[in-house]
Short mmCIF file of C-alpha atoms and ligand atoms in Angstrom, two decimals:
data_model
loop_
_atom_site.label_atom_id
_atom_site.label_comp_id
_atom_site.label_asym_id
_atom_site.label_seq_id
_atom_site.Cartn_x
_atom_site.Cartn_y
_atom_site.Cartn_z
CA ASN A 1 279.31 30.07 67.93
CA LEU A 2 279.58 33.41 66.17
CA GLY A 3 275.96 33.59 64.98
CA ILE A 4 275.32 35.63 61.85
CA ILE A 5 278.57 37.45 61.09
CA ASN A 6 278.05 41.06 59.99
CA ILE A 7 280.49 42.52 57.48
CA PRO A 8 280.43 46.30 56.97
CA VAL A 9 281.34 47.29 53.41
CA TYR A 10 283.06 50.33 51.89
CA VAL A 11 282.60 50.77 48.15
CA HIS A 12 285.14 52.81 46.13
CA ILE A 13 283.92 53.72 42.66
CA VAL A 14 286.70 54.74 40.30
CA TYR A 15 285.71 55.87 36.80
CA PRO A 16 286.21 58.92 34.59
CA ASP A 17 282.68 59.80 35.71
CA ALA A 18 282.16 57.91 38.95
CA ASN A 19 278.44 58.67 38.86
CA VAL A 20 278.02 55.96 36.19
CA ILE A 21 277.53 53.59 39.11
CA SER A 22 274.40 54.75 40.94
CA ASN A 23 273.59 54.32 44.60
CA ASN A 24 270.84 51.92 43.50
CA GLN A 25 273.40 49.75 41.73
CA VAL A 26 275.56 49.76 44.87
CA GLN A 27 272.61 48.76 47.04
CA SER A 28 271.62 46.03 44.56
CA GLN A 29 275.04 44.44 45.08
CA ILE A 30 274.71 44.55 48.86
CA ASN A 31 271.28 42.93 48.50
CA VAL A 32 272.70 40.14 46.31
CA LEU A 33 275.44 39.42 48.87
CA ASN A 34 272.85 39.27 51.62
CA ALA A 35 270.68 36.87 49.63
CA ASP A 36 273.51 34.60 48.47
CA PHE A 37 275.20 34.26 51.85
CA ARG A 38 271.91 33.41 53.62
CA ASN A 39 269.81 31.40 51.16
CA PRO A 40 270.68 27.73 50.48
CA ASN A 41 268.52 27.83 47.30
CA THR A 42 267.95 24.07 47.49
CA ASN A 43 264.76 24.50 45.42
CA LEU A 44 266.91 25.44 42.42
CA LEU A 45 268.91 22.20 42.36
CA PRO A 46 268.28 19.95 39.35
CA GLU A 47 266.55 16.65 39.93
CA GLY A 48 268.89 13.81 40.82
CA THR A 49 271.54 15.66 42.82
CA THR A 50 272.35 14.88 46.43
CA PHE A 51 273.70 18.41 46.87
CA ALA A 52 270.68 19.52 48.88
CA ASN A 53 272.36 17.83 51.85
CA ASP A 54 275.36 20.12 51.45
CA ALA A 55 273.74 23.43 50.48
CA THR A 56 273.72 25.88 53.35
CA ASP A 57 272.96 29.27 54.79
CA ALA A 58 276.55 30.53 55.10
CA GLY A 59 275.58 32.89 57.92
CA PHE A 60 276.99 36.26 56.78
CA GLN A 61 275.27 39.58 56.30
CA PHE A 62 276.61 42.75 54.70
CA THR A 63 275.84 46.38 55.45
CA LEU A 64 276.89 49.36 53.37
CA ALA A 65 279.12 51.57 55.52
CA GLY A 66 279.98 54.15 52.85
CA THR A 67 280.35 54.80 49.13
CA PHE A 68 283.26 56.90 47.81
CA ARG A 69 283.36 58.19 44.24
CA HIS A 70 286.62 59.11 42.52
CA ASN A 71 286.64 60.62 39.05
CA ASP A 72 289.78 59.24 37.44
CA SER A 73 290.56 59.28 33.72
CA LYS A 74 292.59 56.06 33.79
CA SER A 75 290.75 53.72 31.39
CA SER A 76 291.75 50.29 32.70
CA TRP A 77 293.34 49.21 35.96
CA GLY A 78 294.42 45.59 35.41
CA THR A 79 294.70 43.05 38.23
CA ASN A 80 297.87 44.32 39.90
CA ASN A 81 296.19 46.17 42.81
CA SER A 82 297.01 49.58 41.31
CA VAL A 83 293.48 50.84 41.99
CA LYS A 84 294.07 50.04 45.67
CA SER A 85 297.29 52.04 45.83
CA ALA A 86 295.56 54.97 44.13
CA TYR A 87 292.58 54.79 46.53
CA PRO A 88 293.66 52.94 49.69
CA PRO A 89 291.30 50.74 51.69
CA ILE A 90 289.60 52.22 54.75
CA THR A 91 290.04 50.25 58.01
CA PRO A 92 290.45 46.89 56.22
CA GLU A 93 290.90 45.15 59.58
CA THR A 94 287.19 45.68 60.26
CA HIS A 95 285.65 46.43 56.82
CA LEU A 96 285.38 44.72 53.47
CA ASN A 97 286.61 47.18 50.85
CA ILE A 98 285.22 46.81 47.32
CA TRP A 99 286.71 48.77 44.41
CA VAL A 100 284.56 49.13 41.30
CA CYS A 101 286.48 50.11 38.18
CA ASN A 102 287.21 48.96 34.65
CA ILE A 103 289.73 46.13 35.13
CA GLY A 104 290.07 45.41 31.40
CA GLY A 105 291.01 42.21 29.58
CA GLY A 106 287.55 40.71 30.09
CA ILE A 107 288.32 40.17 33.79
CA LEU A 108 285.20 40.21 35.97
CA GLY A 109 286.85 40.61 39.34
CA TYR A 110 289.71 39.59 41.61
CA ALA A 111 290.23 39.13 45.33
CA GLN A 112 292.86 38.75 48.01
CA PHE A 113 292.78 35.78 50.39
CA PRO A 114 292.74 36.46 54.15
CA GLY A 115 296.06 36.90 55.91
CA GLY A 116 297.61 39.10 53.19
CA ASN A 117 298.84 42.69 53.15
CA LEU A 118 296.15 44.95 54.64
CA ALA A 119 296.98 47.69 52.12
CA THR A 120 295.60 45.49 49.34
CA ASP A 121 292.89 43.66 51.30
CA GLY A 122 289.48 43.48 49.63
CA ILE A 123 288.00 42.76 46.22
CA VAL A 124 287.89 44.53 42.85
CA LEU A 125 284.96 44.28 40.45
CA GLY A 126 284.32 45.55 36.94
CA GLY A 127 281.39 47.95 36.89
CA ASN A 128 279.55 45.84 34.27
CA TYR A 129 279.45 42.97 36.75
CA PHE A 130 278.73 44.96 39.89
CA GLY A 131 275.21 44.62 41.31
CA ILE A 132 272.25 43.85 39.08
CA THR A 133 273.24 44.64 35.49
CA SER A 134 272.56 42.57 32.37
CA GLY A 135 273.91 39.57 30.51
CA SER A 136 275.34 36.28 31.74
CA TYR A 137 277.17 37.94 34.62
CA GLY A 138 274.43 40.41 35.51
CA LEU A 139 273.13 38.99 38.79
CA GLY A 140 275.90 40.34 41.01
CA ARG A 141 277.47 36.95 41.64
CA THR A 142 280.98 37.96 40.68
CA ALA A 143 281.00 39.70 44.07
CA THR A 144 279.64 36.57 45.75
CA HIS A 145 282.49 34.55 44.18
CA GLU A 146 285.17 37.14 45.06
CA VAL A 147 283.90 37.52 48.62
CA GLY A 148 284.18 33.72 48.78
CA HIS A 149 287.91 34.09 48.02
CA TYR A 150 288.19 36.99 50.49
CA LEU A 151 286.74 34.58 53.08
CA ASN A 152 289.32 31.89 52.20
CA LEU A 153 287.51 29.74 49.63
CA ARG A 154 289.37 28.22 46.69
CA HIS A 155 287.80 27.38 43.35
CA ILE A 156 285.92 24.08 43.71
CA TRP A 157 288.33 22.31 41.31
CA GLY A 158 291.24 23.42 43.53
CA ASP A 159 292.89 25.02 40.45
CA GLY A 160 294.24 21.58 39.52
CA ARG A 161 293.28 18.11 38.29
CA CYS A 162 290.93 15.64 40.02
CA ARG A 163 292.90 15.08 43.19
CA GLN A 164 293.86 18.71 43.70
CA ASP A 165 291.86 19.69 46.78
CA ASP A 166 289.97 22.88 47.53
CA PHE A 167 290.34 21.89 51.23
CA VAL A 168 286.57 21.40 51.53
CA LEU A 169 285.24 17.85 51.93
CA ASP A 170 281.70 18.24 50.64
CA THR A 171 282.61 19.86 47.31
CA PRO A 172 283.28 16.95 44.93
CA ASP A 173 286.61 16.66 43.09
CA SER A 174 286.66 18.26 39.67
CA ASP A 175 289.39 18.46 37.05
CA GLY A 176 288.73 22.02 35.99
CA SER A 177 286.31 24.91 35.83
CA ASN A 178 282.86 24.69 34.25
CA GLY A 179 281.38 27.55 32.25
CA GLY A 180 277.95 28.54 30.98
CA CYS A 181 274.99 26.61 32.38
CA PRO A 182 275.94 22.92 32.36
CA THR A 183 273.33 20.17 32.21
CA PHE A 184 273.36 17.94 35.30
CA PRO A 185 275.24 15.68 35.73
CA SER A 186 278.53 17.04 34.44
CA VAL A 187 281.07 14.43 35.54
CA SER A 188 284.78 15.19 35.33
CA CYS A 189 286.24 12.92 38.07
CA LYS A 190 284.33 10.21 39.96
CA SER A 191 281.05 12.03 40.49
CA ALA A 192 279.08 15.01 39.25
CA ASP A 193 280.77 18.39 39.51
CA MET A 194 279.04 20.92 41.73
CA THR A 195 278.74 23.36 38.84
CA MET A 196 276.12 25.38 40.74
CA ASN A 197 278.61 26.32 43.42
CA TYR A 198 279.52 30.03 43.61
CA MET A 199 283.19 29.01 43.44
CA ASP A 200 282.90 27.49 39.94
CA TYR A 201 283.00 29.62 36.75
CA THR A 202 279.42 29.11 35.55
CA TYR A 203 277.04 31.92 34.57
CA ASP A 204 275.46 33.92 37.38
CA GLN A 205 272.01 32.38 36.90
CA CYS A 206 273.47 28.86 37.19
CA MET A 207 275.48 29.31 40.40
CA TYR A 208 273.50 29.48 43.62
CA MET A 209 275.06 27.57 46.52
CA PHE A 210 277.79 27.33 49.14
CA THR A 211 278.22 24.07 51.06
CA ASP A 212 278.40 23.39 54.76
CA GLY A 213 282.12 22.68 54.41
CA GLN A 214 282.64 26.03 52.70
CA ARG A 215 280.62 27.73 55.45
CA ASN A 216 282.89 26.19 58.09
CA ARG A 217 286.05 27.16 56.18
CA MET A 218 284.85 30.76 55.79
CA ARG A 219 283.77 31.11 59.40
CA ALA A 220 286.99 29.59 60.78
CA ILE A 221 288.96 32.73 59.84
CA PHE A 222 286.85 34.73 62.32
CA ALA A 223 287.69 32.49 65.28
CA SER A 224 290.07 33.79 67.92
CA GLY A 225 293.56 34.00 66.41
CA GLY A 226 292.18 33.75 62.86
CA PRO A 227 293.10 36.28 60.14
CA ARG A 228 289.73 38.07 60.28
CA ALA A 229 289.04 37.72 64.02
CA ALA A 230 289.22 41.53 64.42
CA MET A 231 286.05 41.89 62.32
CA VAL A 232 283.96 40.24 65.02
CA GLY A 233 286.01 41.58 67.98
N1 LIG B 301 287.03 34.86 37.08
C1 LIG B 301 286.77 35.45 38.34
C2 LIG B 301 287.63 34.80 39.45
O1 LIG B 301 288.21 33.75 39.32
C3 LIG B 301 285.29 35.50 38.69
C4 LIG B 301 284.31 34.54 38.12
C5 LIG B 301 282.89 34.96 38.48
N2 LIG B 301 281.86 34.17 37.86
C6 LIG B 301 280.58 34.59 37.74
N3 LIG B 301 279.66 33.79 37.26
N4 LIG B 301 280.21 35.79 38.10
O2 LIG B 301 287.81 35.33 40.54
ZN1 ZN B 302 287.85 32.94 41.49
CA1 CA B 303 286.46 19.26 47.73
#
């Protein structure tokens, strides 16, 4: 039993004027991660779901280990890891590295699954979606979703049709992503989709849970021999 797993975080801010992202905004994102990975939010579930049985405290906490600002005139960085080659991760074996930059193309963020190249390990977020901002993606949950990927979670629809698994038993099958704030129940296979899961594509205000199965899948990578075991060494 690993208890609450602590993840120290380095934040790399890359903008023409890197001060556009304040320390308060950085801390607001750390606070959102700490809330989302500890609070099962069962009180928010719509009436009629059985998902309260699955919603869980995922058992992770995040601490800010350092913020690095880089003034860089490049206007958009894409999703090809170029921001990571320009500003390499710091001790990715023991720290989550988060790059904040303009990705472009309406992309909110992207992540690397565990077990990949350490030189590109971590997540990238657009500054408009980093921490508490405004709009439909203003509650800092793009980071929650991307950290989910970083901790080995797939999208709840498994990126395929009904029988394509996300390798988690207590997330129901779904045939695709859901967006916006769906009315419950939104049925795409045999039962209601878990549209309020952080690993769907709904708006920030309408996603608020991880399941027990997702908790187990995330925590398994920290077990001895697992791809992130060094973080709890
Ligand atoms: N599209 C992104 C991804 O697949 C992130 C989606 C985040 N959704 C949100 N409500 N913030 O990794
Ligand atoms: Zn995703
Ligand atoms: Ca599932």
